[in-house]
Amino acid sequence: MNKKEITEHNNKYLINIFERYRDLKNSKKQEFDNNDLWKIFEYYSCIKLSEEYGKPFYEYDDIDPTFKELNKMSRNDTGIDCSDLLNTIVQCKLRKNTLSWKECSTFFGSQNIYSIELKKAIVRWENLIITRNADCTLSENLLERKELFIDKLYIKQELIAFCENLIVNPPKYQNYNNDFILRDYQKEAINMIKENKKNVIINLPTGTGKNSVIIHSMEDKLKYLILVPRIILMEQLKNEIIKHKPNMKNKIQFIGDGNNIFDESKLITICVFNSINIIENHCLHFEKIFVDEAHHILKPAIYYENECDDYDDSTSDDEYNSENEEEDDEEDDEEDDEEDDEDNDDENNSEYEVVNINKYTEKIKDLIKYNNNVYLSATIDSTENFEYYSKDIRTMIESKYLCDYTIHIPIFDDDPTNKNICEHLLKNYKNIIIYCNSQKEGKELNILMNKLQSNSSQYIDCNTSKKKRESIIEKYKNGEMPFLVNVRILVEGFDAPITKGVCFLHLPSNKTTLIQIIGRCLRLHPSKTIANIILPFSSDNDKDNICNFMKVIAKNDSRIKQSFENKQIGGYISIENTNEDHDNCEEDENIEFKYNMIYNSIGILQNGEEIWMKKLEEVKKYIDENSKTPPQHDKNNIVAKLGTWINIQKQNYKQKKFNMKNKEIYNIWTEFTNDSKYKQYFISNEECWNESLSQVKKYIDENSKTPSQHDKDKNIKQLGYWIINQKTKYKNKKQIMCNQEICNKWTEFLNDPKYKQYLMSYQEIWNKLFNEVKNYIDKYNKRPSSSDKDKNIKQLGSWISHQQKNYEKKERIMKNKEIYDIWTDFINDNKYKEYFMSNEETWIKKTEEIKEYMNKNNKRPSQNDKDKKIKNLGKWISDQQINYKNKENIMKNEEIYNTWTKIINDSKYKKYLMTYQEMWNESLNEVKKYIDENNKRPSSEDNKNKNIRQLGNWILDQQKSYKKKENIMKNEEIYNKWTEFINDPKYKQYLMSNEESWNESLSQVKKYIDENSKIPSQHDKDKNIKQLGSWISNQKLNYKNKNKIMKNEEIYNKWTEFINDNKYKQYFK
């Protein structure tokens, strides 16, 4: 495909984007979220991919329904948003945060389909593309599988800019060819009318030009009568005649709508049905009598319905207009009564018409005696005494005279406000006519539509004035208004080719009305590929109506019938789960239930009892083989469907509705569920509920916790979900909690002191943990650690971490304003603030604390201090020194690193903040200096000078560590330095062991006595002699008390020998 062809292909999507974005702009919304833009993003993805790959990509709704069926492309089951129809499928995702594997799993699963010909699974789509906004991230699971798909990122702001540019420079619309040419079937119908002298029926679908058949079968100068059911159709038909035959403009007359005088000079008389009495005496002179919408005549009592019934006076027009109309309605208010009468002759007198219906229809029927009647309708069967010409709707679609259509059944959870339906329509469709059942419903729906998106819709009914109605319809036809809400007004005589679909909020019971309404959206239009028939399913009552509708359409359209009978979903018939992005298990189950109700009804045109019996036998077989009922959520799809079927039968049986209205089926089911073999599997909801409650209590008793819905054990997981569902039902007092006995039991359970703590709400649990954290901090002056050995403290620490993350992102429970405000006050409270500072803030605070300590105490805080706070400061300093050395942890922060460098080099603190190695070297230097100055080593027993005593103790510690090679002596550099020091001749003598020093002193004493014939005096002026004298005194005292070194037996014996030696004995008497 060349560039020009791609541009032409993409133009449709440009128009779609332009119109959708224009509607959003008209809504006056300040900012558009992903929900507003997601459909636009799909069109945008088609454009971008078509341009990049040079081949057309089609948005899902534009793909041929037959192609979808052949390729198993059900949207719910595949997640496909676009395709090139060759080898590539696309999923488009606009996400605020992370795109998960779960959200794309069905898309990846759709790559393979089962080939009936090959009888095996095959790869149908070689390429999988995911288009997403660039600011959304992929989950770890998706990243691990990134080779499975092509990841296309589009910048959201560029998408917005693209849309804004289209508003300034709108795309070109394709010219619609209005040149009139009679079609083959019209020619055939005209020939039958002209050549036949009998009554004729022309059965042609809505939108195929029945009026053209009337006009072009009329000969000049001959007289014709055209009967129509509504006044509005008279005006339309007149305009059409003048358009095709301008020369007839002044030869047309109206009978009805205030025109009661018949003019014999006019060639064409257009008369409303209920004015037939005015012209019945002139009918002999007409060449042909045309009866438009003739199904009214053949089945009047069924077809006519009071269009103004079910009107609720509580919703006045004034109230309604004030809420929905921005434009000034003064012109409407000034319209005179005559104009209103003109419009309402037809509608407001519908009651009169119903009462008198037989009178004028019988008169019209009586006209067949002239054998010149032509009955025209989209919904009329062959009748006796009439020639019959017919073309069915499928023939017209296949001949490209009408647009093809698909049926969509979106399934919703019960929603009495219809909000979900409105959101679905706004999100997925535009140019849709919405048909409501009553004026009250129509007005409320219109208010809701405009509340969700301003200027998205307007409303008309039989009380809407003619001028106002025409203005609203004109807006809709011009595409200025995406939705038009009405109550039984836009059924006949309404021509708006732009209509891309119709939505039945409630389906009419009359099949003729259904066919007529569907015809409203099948006219051809350049911006329309496939029309949509939308049948929302929200309440159980919708099921029968939808099933009846499907059967009516299947019998009137052979192609729909094919899909219906073969249960082919995703092409012509689409059942859509509208809740696919939510996690509410109860809602999912309800929607799944409704899905299966509809799916199971598809294809059942006959033999319903046989199919039901077959299902029952399958259920019995499963129970016999598995000793349980088939689970509704089984991985095996066949088993899961059986489970859902059972649930449907239970509900139908309880309410005696649908198939259970059949007495035979009802009795068989009664017998089955009471059979002793199967009875246990069909206990009542109340019995089942009580059993679940007992299991929950037992679990809590044994485990001291509630069962978790995230548990790996399936049974525990189910109990967890059961508790969540009961809480929701109890809060809203719905479903089983409407049973007072059950409700009371649950209340009692919730308030039982034994179980109460396990059943608190999230907010109650949060408040409990919050108070525990406060109490812990108050008691221990620290925050609980997530790495604490105590399990409870560890859990509190982890809980705080989660709160901080949630608080920062304002997600999960922190979306609750009350909780958010409590946490804000807490972490900013002066009492607790310090425990919730950032790492940097905490670090700065600690530096101030150690400075304060060193200023006050002239030393560094010791990590061996008895005071816990001082001890922690000492340990903190050690940690910083290690981090600083290795430049790790907080020291990776350059600002922190530089601050620490400045502190440890500050002359005021430097000496206190040295490393152990630096401190060791400093102490060694002080020892050397002391020895140099005093010719002795510092004594650990010095009582006068604390610093000397500390140095003496330091030497003793080093000697012990050196001997055992432990503590700092494990450091090889330190060990070698100490070895060198103690062997240095200058210091060696001072660093002997106590024993070596003692022996050296004894030798010096002996030498002194030998040379001086006296013992050295401790009062001698000579310092060395004085020291020897003192040494002798100390030895005498220690010997007497066997204390200190004299505890050493070898030393003790040496001293004994010395003082008893004859040579020295005399000096120690």
PDB file of N, CA and C in Angstrom, residues 711-785:
ATOM      1  N   ASP A 711      -3.428 -16.357  50.625  1.00  0.00           N
ATOM      2  CA  ASP A 711      -2.767 -17.592  51.037  1.00  0.00           C
ATOM      3  C   ASP A 711      -2.595 -18.534  49.841  1.00  0.00           C
ATOM      4  N   LYS A 712      -1.526 -19.326  49.885  1.00  0.00           N
ATOM      5  CA  LYS A 712      -1.266 -20.264  48.797  1.00  0.00           C
ATOM      6  C   LYS A 712      -2.239 -21.438  48.840  1.00  0.00           C
ATOM      7  N   ASP A 713      -2.708 -21.755  50.055  1.00  0.00           N
ATOM      8  CA  ASP A 713      -3.689 -22.827  50.200  1.00  0.00           C
ATOM      9  C   ASP A 713      -5.046 -22.339  49.685  1.00  0.00           C
ATOM     10  N   LYS A 714      -5.597 -23.065  48.721  1.00  0.00           N
ATOM     11  CA  LYS A 714      -6.833 -22.637  48.042  1.00  0.00           C
ATOM     12  C   LYS A 714      -8.000 -22.470  49.019  1.00  0.00           C
ATOM     13  N   ASN A 715      -8.122 -23.425  49.966  1.00  0.00           N
ATOM     14  CA  ASN A 715      -9.243 -23.373  50.914  1.00  0.00           C
ATOM     15  C   ASN A 715      -9.151 -22.166  51.838  1.00  0.00           C
ATOM     16  N   ILE A 716      -7.920 -21.897  52.308  1.00  0.00           N
ATOM     17  CA  ILE A 716      -7.716 -20.733  53.192  1.00  0.00           C
ATOM     18  C   ILE A 716      -7.990 -19.447  52.415  1.00  0.00           C
ATOM     19  N   LYS A 717      -7.513 -19.418  51.183  1.00  0.00           N
ATOM     20  CA  LYS A 717      -7.723 -18.253  50.308  1.00  0.00           C
ATOM     21  C   LYS A 717      -9.216 -17.969  50.127  1.00  0.00           C
ATOM     22  N   GLN A 718     -10.002 -19.034  49.918  1.00  0.00           N
ATOM     23  CA  GLN A 718     -11.446 -18.879  49.735  1.00  0.00           C
ATOM     24  C   GLN A 718     -12.109 -18.343  51.002  1.00  0.00           C
ATOM     25  N   LEU A 719     -11.653 -18.830  52.172  1.00  0.00           N
ATOM     26  CA  LEU A 719     -12.190 -18.320  53.436  1.00  0.00           C
ATOM     27  C   LEU A 719     -11.874 -16.847  53.597  1.00  0.00           C
ATOM     28  N   GLY A 720     -10.665 -16.446  53.174  1.00  0.00           N
ATOM     29  CA  GLY A 720     -10.268 -15.033  53.238  1.00  0.00           C
ATOM     30  C   GLY A 720     -11.186 -14.168  52.408  1.00  0.00           C
ATOM     31  N   TYR A 721     -11.462 -14.619  51.172  1.00  0.00           N
ATOM     32  CA  TYR A 721     -12.369 -13.870  50.299  1.00  0.00           C
ATOM     33  C   TYR A 721     -13.791 -13.861  50.875  1.00  0.00           C
ATOM     34  N   TRP A 722     -14.178 -14.982  51.484  1.00  0.00           N
ATOM     35  CA  TRP A 722     -15.515 -15.072  52.066  1.00  0.00           C
ATOM     36  C   TRP A 722     -15.700 -14.006  53.139  1.00  0.00           C
ATOM     37  N   ILE A 723     -14.696 -13.815  53.985  1.00  0.00           N
ATOM     38  CA  ILE A 723     -14.777 -12.797  55.050  1.00  0.00           C
ATOM     39  C   ILE A 723     -14.929 -11.404  54.440  1.00  0.00           C
ATOM     40  N   ILE A 724     -14.127 -11.106  53.419  1.00  0.00           N
ATOM     41  CA  ILE A 724     -14.195  -9.787  52.756  1.00  0.00           C
ATOM     42  C   ILE A 724     -15.592  -9.553  52.189  1.00  0.00           C
ATOM     43  N   ASN A 725     -16.131 -10.568  51.528  1.00  0.00           N
ATOM     44  CA  ASN A 725     -17.469 -10.433  50.938  1.00  0.00           C
ATOM     45  C   ASN A 725     -18.540 -10.222  52.008  1.00  0.00           C
ATOM     46  N   GLN A 726     -18.398 -10.933  53.138  1.00  0.00           N
ATOM     47  CA  GLN A 726     -19.397 -10.772  54.214  1.00  0.00           C
ATOM     48  C   GLN A 726     -19.349  -9.358  54.787  1.00  0.00           C
ATOM     49  N   LYS A 727     -18.139  -8.816  54.918  1.00  0.00           N
ATOM     50  CA  LYS A 727     -17.995  -7.442  55.442  1.00  0.00           C
ATOM     51  C   LYS A 727     -18.710  -6.447  54.533  1.00  0.00           C
ATOM     52  N   THR A 728     -18.514  -6.636  53.209  1.00  0.00           N
ATOM     53  CA  THR A 728     -19.153  -5.740  52.232  1.00  0.00           C
ATOM     54  C   THR A 728     -20.670  -5.866  52.287  1.00  0.00           C
ATOM     55  N   LYS A 729     -21.151  -7.106  52.310  1.00  0.00           N
ATOM     56  CA  LYS A 729     -22.603  -7.348  52.357  1.00  0.00           C
ATOM     57  C   LYS A 729     -23.197  -6.808  53.653  1.00  0.00           C
ATOM     58  N   TYR A 730     -22.467  -6.998  54.747  1.00  0.00           N
ATOM     59  CA  TYR A 730     -22.935  -6.547  56.066  1.00  0.00           C
ATOM     60  C   TYR A 730     -23.018  -5.025  56.111  1.00  0.00           C
ATOM     61  N   LYS A 731     -21.999  -4.382  55.539  1.00  0.00           N
ATOM     62  CA  LYS A 731     -21.958  -2.911  55.527  1.00  0.00           C
ATOM     63  C   LYS A 731     -23.133  -2.347  54.732  1.00  0.00           C
ATOM     64  N   ASN A 732     -23.407  -2.977  53.577  1.00  0.00           N
ATOM     65  CA  ASN A 732     -24.463  -2.481  52.692  1.00  0.00           C
ATOM     66  C   ASN A 732     -25.813  -3.158  52.936  1.00  0.00           C
ATOM     67  N   LYS A 733     -25.804  -4.106  53.879  1.00  0.00           N
ATOM     68  CA  LYS A 733     -27.015  -4.887  54.209  1.00  0.00           C
ATOM     69  C   LYS A 733     -27.659  -5.406  52.928  1.00  0.00           C
ATOM     70  N   LYS A 734     -26.888  -6.161  52.140  1.00  0.00           N
ATOM     71  CA  LYS A 734     -27.406  -6.686  50.894  1.00  0.00           C
ATOM     72  C   LYS A 734     -27.164  -8.192  50.808  1.00  0.00           C
ATOM     73  N   GLN A 735     -27.844  -8.805  49.836  1.00  0.00           N
ATOM     74  CA  GLN A 735     -27.783 -10.240  49.592  1.00  0.00           C
ATOM     75  C   GLN A 735     -28.079 -11.017  50.873  1.00  0.00           C
ATOM     76  N   ILE A 736     -27.203 -11.942  51.299  1.00  0.00           N
ATOM     77  CA  ILE A 736     -27.547 -12.825  52.432  1.00  0.00           C
ATOM     78  C   ILE A 736     -27.699 -12.057  53.740  1.00  0.00           C
ATOM     79  N   MET A 737     -27.105 -10.856  53.830  1.00  0.00           N
ATOM     80  CA  MET A 737     -27.221 -10.071  55.056  1.00  0.00           C
ATOM     81  C   MET A 737     -28.607  -9.431  55.200  1.00  0.00           C
ATOM     82  N   CYS A 738     -29.441  -9.570  54.183  1.00  0.00           N
ATOM     83  CA  CYS A 738     -30.838  -9.149  54.322  1.00  0.00           C
ATOM     84  C   CYS A 738     -31.592 -10.129  55.229  1.00  0.00           C
ATOM     85  N   ASN A 739     -31.010 -11.320  55.387  1.00  0.00           N
ATOM     86  CA  ASN A 739     -31.565 -12.318  56.293  1.00  0.00           C
ATOM     87  C   ASN A 739     -31.199 -11.893  57.718  1.00  0.00           C
ATOM     88  N   GLN A 740     -32.208 -11.537  58.508  1.00  0.00           N
ATOM     89  CA  GLN A 740     -31.965 -10.963  59.837  1.00  0.00           C
ATOM     90  C   GLN A 740     -31.194 -11.918  60.743  1.00  0.00           C
ATOM     91  N   GLU A 741     -31.501 -13.199  60.633  1.00  0.00           N
ATOM     92  CA  GLU A 741     -30.816 -14.185  61.483  1.00  0.00           C
ATOM     93  C   GLU A 741     -29.325 -14.238  61.163  1.00  0.00           C
ATOM     94  N   ILE A 742     -29.012 -14.252  59.882  1.00  0.00           N
ATOM     95  CA  ILE A 742     -27.601 -14.264  59.436  1.00  0.00           C
ATOM     96  C   ILE A 742     -26.913 -12.976  59.870  1.00  0.00           C
ATOM     97  N   CYS A 743     -27.591 -11.853  59.656  1.00  0.00           N
ATOM     98  CA  CYS A 743     -27.036 -10.539  60.014  1.00  0.00           C
ATOM     99  C   CYS A 743     -26.720 -10.481  61.517  1.00  0.00           C
ATOM    100  N   ASN A 744     -27.619 -11.010  62.332  1.00  0.00           N
ATOM    101  CA  ASN A 744     -27.413 -11.009  63.789  1.00  0.00           C
ATOM    102  C   ASN A 744     -26.241 -11.901  64.184  1.00  0.00           C
ATOM    103  N   LYS A 745     -26.115 -13.049  63.515  1.00  0.00           N
ATOM    104  CA  LYS A 745     -25.001 -13.957  63.809  1.00  0.00           C
ATOM    105  C   LYS A 745     -23.662 -13.295  63.486  1.00  0.00           C
ATOM    106  N   TRP A 746     -23.636 -12.586  62.360  1.00  0.00           N
ATOM    107  CA  TRP A 746     -22.393 -11.906  61.959  1.00  0.00           C
ATOM    108  C   TRP A 746     -22.057 -10.780  62.943  1.00  0.00           C
ATOM    109  N   THR A 747     -23.078 -10.046  63.382  1.00  0.00           N
ATOM    110  CA  THR A 747     -22.878  -8.975  64.364  1.00  0.00           C
ATOM    111  C   THR A 747     -22.279  -9.551  65.644  1.00  0.00           C
ATOM    112  N   GLU A 748     -22.852 -10.660  66.080  1.00  0.00           N
ATOM    113  CA  GLU A 748     -22.381 -11.330  67.302  1.00  0.00           C
ATOM    114  C   GLU A 748     -20.927 -11.783  67.138  1.00  0.00           C
ATOM    115  N   PHE A 749     -20.618 -12.335  65.976  1.00  0.00           N
ATOM    116  CA  PHE A 749     -19.254 -12.797  65.666  1.00  0.00           C
ATOM    117  C   PHE A 749     -18.264 -11.639  65.693  1.00  0.00           C
ATOM    118  N   LEU A 750     -18.634 -10.523  65.052  1.00  0.00           N
ATOM    119  CA  LEU A 750     -17.756  -9.346  64.993  1.00  0.00           C
ATOM    120  C   LEU A 750     -17.442  -8.775  66.376  1.00  0.00           C
ATOM    121  N   ASN A 751     -18.408  -8.892  67.274  1.00  0.00           N
ATOM    122  CA  ASN A 751     -18.259  -8.285  68.600  1.00  0.00           C
ATOM    123  C   ASN A 751     -17.818  -9.272  69.683  1.00  0.00           C
ATOM    124  N   ASP A 752     -17.628 -10.522  69.293  1.00  0.00           N
ATOM    125  CA  ASP A 752     -17.155 -11.532  70.245  1.00  0.00           C
ATOM    126  C   ASP A 752     -15.718 -11.192  70.640  1.00  0.00           C
ATOM    127  N   PRO A 753     -15.422 -10.988  71.945  1.00  0.00           N
ATOM    128  CA  PRO A 753     -14.053 -10.627  72.381  1.00  0.00           C
ATOM    129  C   PRO A 753     -12.993 -11.603  71.872  1.00  0.00           C
ATOM    130  N   LYS A 754     -13.406 -12.834  71.643  1.00  0.00           N
ATOM    131  CA  LYS A 754     -12.473 -13.864  71.181  1.00  0.00           C
ATOM    132  C   LYS A 754     -12.001 -13.608  69.751  1.00  0.00           C
ATOM    133  N   TYR A 755     -12.872 -12.991  68.932  1.00  0.00           N
ATOM    134  CA  TYR A 755     -12.567 -12.829  67.506  1.00  0.00           C
ATOM    135  C   TYR A 755     -12.466 -11.375  67.057  1.00  0.00           C
ATOM    136  N   LYS A 756     -12.908 -10.472  67.903  1.00  0.00           N
ATOM    137  CA  LYS A 756     -13.042  -9.058  67.528  1.00  0.00           C
ATOM    138  C   LYS A 756     -11.765  -8.475  66.934  1.00  0.00           C
ATOM    139  N   GLN A 757     -10.622  -8.791  67.574  1.00  0.00           N
ATOM    140  CA  GLN A 757      -9.352  -8.209  67.130  1.00  0.00           C
ATOM    141  C   GLN A 757      -8.972  -8.644  65.707  1.00  0.00           C
ATOM    142  N   TYR A 758      -9.493  -9.813  65.281  1.00  0.00           N
ATOM    143  CA  TYR A 758      -9.130 -10.328  63.961  1.00  0.00           C
ATOM    144  C   TYR A 758     -10.038  -9.805  62.851  1.00  0.00           C
ATOM    145  N   LEU A 759     -11.097  -9.103  63.239  1.00  0.00           N
ATOM    146  CA  LEU A 759     -12.110  -8.722  62.249  1.00  0.00           C
ATOM    147  C   LEU A 759     -12.296  -7.215  62.148  1.00  0.00           C
ATOM    148  N   MET A 760     -11.295  -6.516  62.614  1.00  0.00           N
ATOM    149  CA  MET A 760     -11.379  -5.052  62.541  1.00  0.00           C
ATOM    150  C   MET A 760     -11.288  -4.593  61.091  1.00  0.00           C
ATOM    151  N   SER A 761     -11.826  -3.411  60.840  1.00  0.00           N
ATOM    152  CA  SER A 761     -11.714  -2.809  59.509  1.00  0.00           C
ATOM    153  C   SER A 761     -10.269  -2.360  59.314  1.00  0.00           C
ATOM    154  N   TYR A 762      -9.913  -2.063  58.065  1.00  0.00           N
ATOM    155  CA  TYR A 762      -8.556  -1.599  57.770  1.00  0.00           C
ATOM    156  C   TYR A 762      -8.214  -0.355  58.598  1.00  0.00           C
ATOM    157  N   GLN A 763      -9.189   0.513  58.753  1.00  0.00           N
ATOM    158  CA  GLN A 763      -8.937   1.742  59.506  1.00  0.00           C
ATOM    159  C   GLN A 763      -8.737   1.430  60.991  1.00  0.00           C
ATOM    160  N   GLU A 764      -9.534   0.495  61.506  1.00  0.00           N
ATOM    161  CA  GLU A 764      -9.374   0.108  62.910  1.00  0.00           C
ATOM    162  C   GLU A 764      -8.011  -0.546  63.141  1.00  0.00           C
ATOM    163  N   ILE A 765      -7.616  -1.418  62.214  1.00  0.00           N
ATOM    164  CA  ILE A 765      -6.300  -2.070  62.323  1.00  0.00           C
ATOM    165  C   ILE A 765      -5.200  -1.020  62.261  1.00  0.00           C
ATOM    166  N   TRP A 766      -5.364  -0.068  61.357  1.00  0.00           N
ATOM    167  CA  TRP A 766      -4.350   0.992  61.206  1.00  0.00           C
ATOM    168  C   TRP A 766      -4.209   1.772  62.513  1.00  0.00           C
ATOM    169  N   ASN A 767      -5.328   2.163  63.099  1.00  0.00           N
ATOM    170  CA  ASN A 767      -5.288   2.929  64.353  1.00  0.00           C
ATOM    171  C   ASN A 767      -4.640   2.126  65.479  1.00  0.00           C
ATOM    172  N   LYS A 768      -4.908   0.824  65.515  1.00  0.00           N
ATOM    173  CA  LYS A 768      -4.320  -0.040  66.543  1.00  0.00           C
ATOM    174  C   LYS A 768      -2.794  -0.073  66.400  1.00  0.00           C
ATOM    175  N   LEU A 769      -2.316  -0.309  65.189  1.00  0.00           N
ATOM    176  CA  LEU A 769      -0.866  -0.362  64.947  1.00  0.00           C
ATOM    177  C   LEU A 769      -0.215   0.995  65.191  1.00  0.00           C
ATOM    178  N   PHE A 770      -0.916   2.034  64.826  1.00  0.00           N
ATOM    179  CA  PHE A 770      -0.408   3.399  65.034  1.00  0.00           C
ATOM    180  C   PHE A 770      -0.167   3.654  66.526  1.00  0.00           C
ATOM    181  N   ASN A 771      -1.133   3.254  67.352  1.00  0.00           N
ATOM    182  CA  ASN A 771      -0.990   3.449  68.806  1.00  0.00           C
ATOM    183  C   ASN A 771       0.129   2.583  69.374  1.00  0.00           C
ATOM    184  N   GLU A 772       0.311   1.397  68.822  1.00  0.00           N
ATOM    185  CA  GLU A 772       1.408   0.529  69.271  1.00  0.00           C
ATOM    186  C   GLU A 772       2.759   1.161  68.960  1.00  0.00           C
ATOM    187  N   VAL A 773       2.868   1.785  67.797  1.00  0.00           N
ATOM    188  CA  VAL A 773       4.121   2.465  67.412  1.00  0.00           C
ATOM    189  C   VAL A 773       4.413   3.607  68.380  1.00  0.00           C
ATOM    190  N   LYS A 774       3.393   4.412  68.667  1.00  0.00           N
ATOM    191  CA  LYS A 774       3.576   5.540  69.596  1.00  0.00           C
ATOM    192  C   LYS A 774       4.022   5.051  70.975  1.00  0.00           C
ATOM    193  N   ASN A 775       3.355   4.003  71.466  1.00  0.00           N
ATOM    194  CA  ASN A 775       3.699   3.457  72.778  1.00  0.00           C
ATOM    195  C   ASN A 775       5.132   2.935  72.805  1.00  0.00           C
ATOM    196  N   TYR A 776       5.562   2.287  71.710  1.00  0.00           N
ATOM    197  CA  TYR A 776       6.924   1.751  71.640  1.00  0.00           C
ATOM    198  C   TYR A 776       7.954   2.888  71.706  1.00  0.00           C
ATOM    199  N   ILE A 777       7.714   3.934  70.922  1.00  0.00           N
ATOM    200  CA  ILE A 777       8.643   5.064  70.907  1.00  0.00           C
ATOM    201  C   ILE A 777       8.680   5.747  72.277  1.00  0.00           C
ATOM    202  N   ASP A 778       7.515   5.907  72.886  1.00  0.00           N
ATOM    203  CA  ASP A 778       7.452   6.531  74.211  1.00  0.00           C
ATOM    204  C   ASP A 778       8.267   5.735  75.233  1.00  0.00           C
ATOM    205  N   LYS A 779       8.220   4.425  75.109  1.00  0.00           N
ATOM    206  CA  LYS A 779       8.872   3.559  76.091  1.00  0.00           C
ATOM    207  C   LYS A 779      10.376   3.422  75.853  1.00  0.00           C
ATOM    208  N   TYR A 780      10.789   3.301  74.576  1.00  0.00           N
ATOM    209  CA  TYR A 780      12.199   2.980  74.283  1.00  0.00           C
ATOM    210  C   TYR A 780      12.988   4.127  73.658  1.00  0.00           C
ATOM    211  N   ASN A 781      12.308   5.251  73.398  1.00  0.00           N
ATOM    212  CA  ASN A 781      12.985   6.413  72.799  1.00  0.00           C
ATOM    213  C   ASN A 781      13.667   6.069  71.481  1.00  0.00           C
ATOM    214  N   LYS A 782      13.061   5.209  70.748  1.00  0.00           N
ATOM    215  CA  LYS A 782      13.522   4.887  69.394  1.00  0.00           C
ATOM    216  C   LYS A 782      12.342   4.291  68.641  1.00  0.00           C
ATOM    217  N   ARG A 783      12.479   4.264  67.334  1.00  0.00           N
ATOM    218  CA  ARG A 783      11.390   3.693  66.558  1.00  0.00           C
ATOM    219  C   ARG A 783      11.650   2.202  66.348  1.00  0.00           C
ATOM    220  N   PRO A 784      10.595   1.389  66.282  1.00  0.00           N
ATOM    221  CA  PRO A 784      10.789  -0.050  66.117  1.00  0.00           C
ATOM    222  C   PRO A 784      11.510  -0.368  64.810  1.00  0.00           C
ATOM    223  N   SER A 785      12.450  -1.313  64.887  1.00  0.00           N
ATOM    224  CA  SER A 785      13.268  -1.654  63.724  1.00  0.00           C
ATOM    225  C   SER A 785      12.662  -2.806  62.946  1.00  0.00           C
TER     226      SER A 785
END
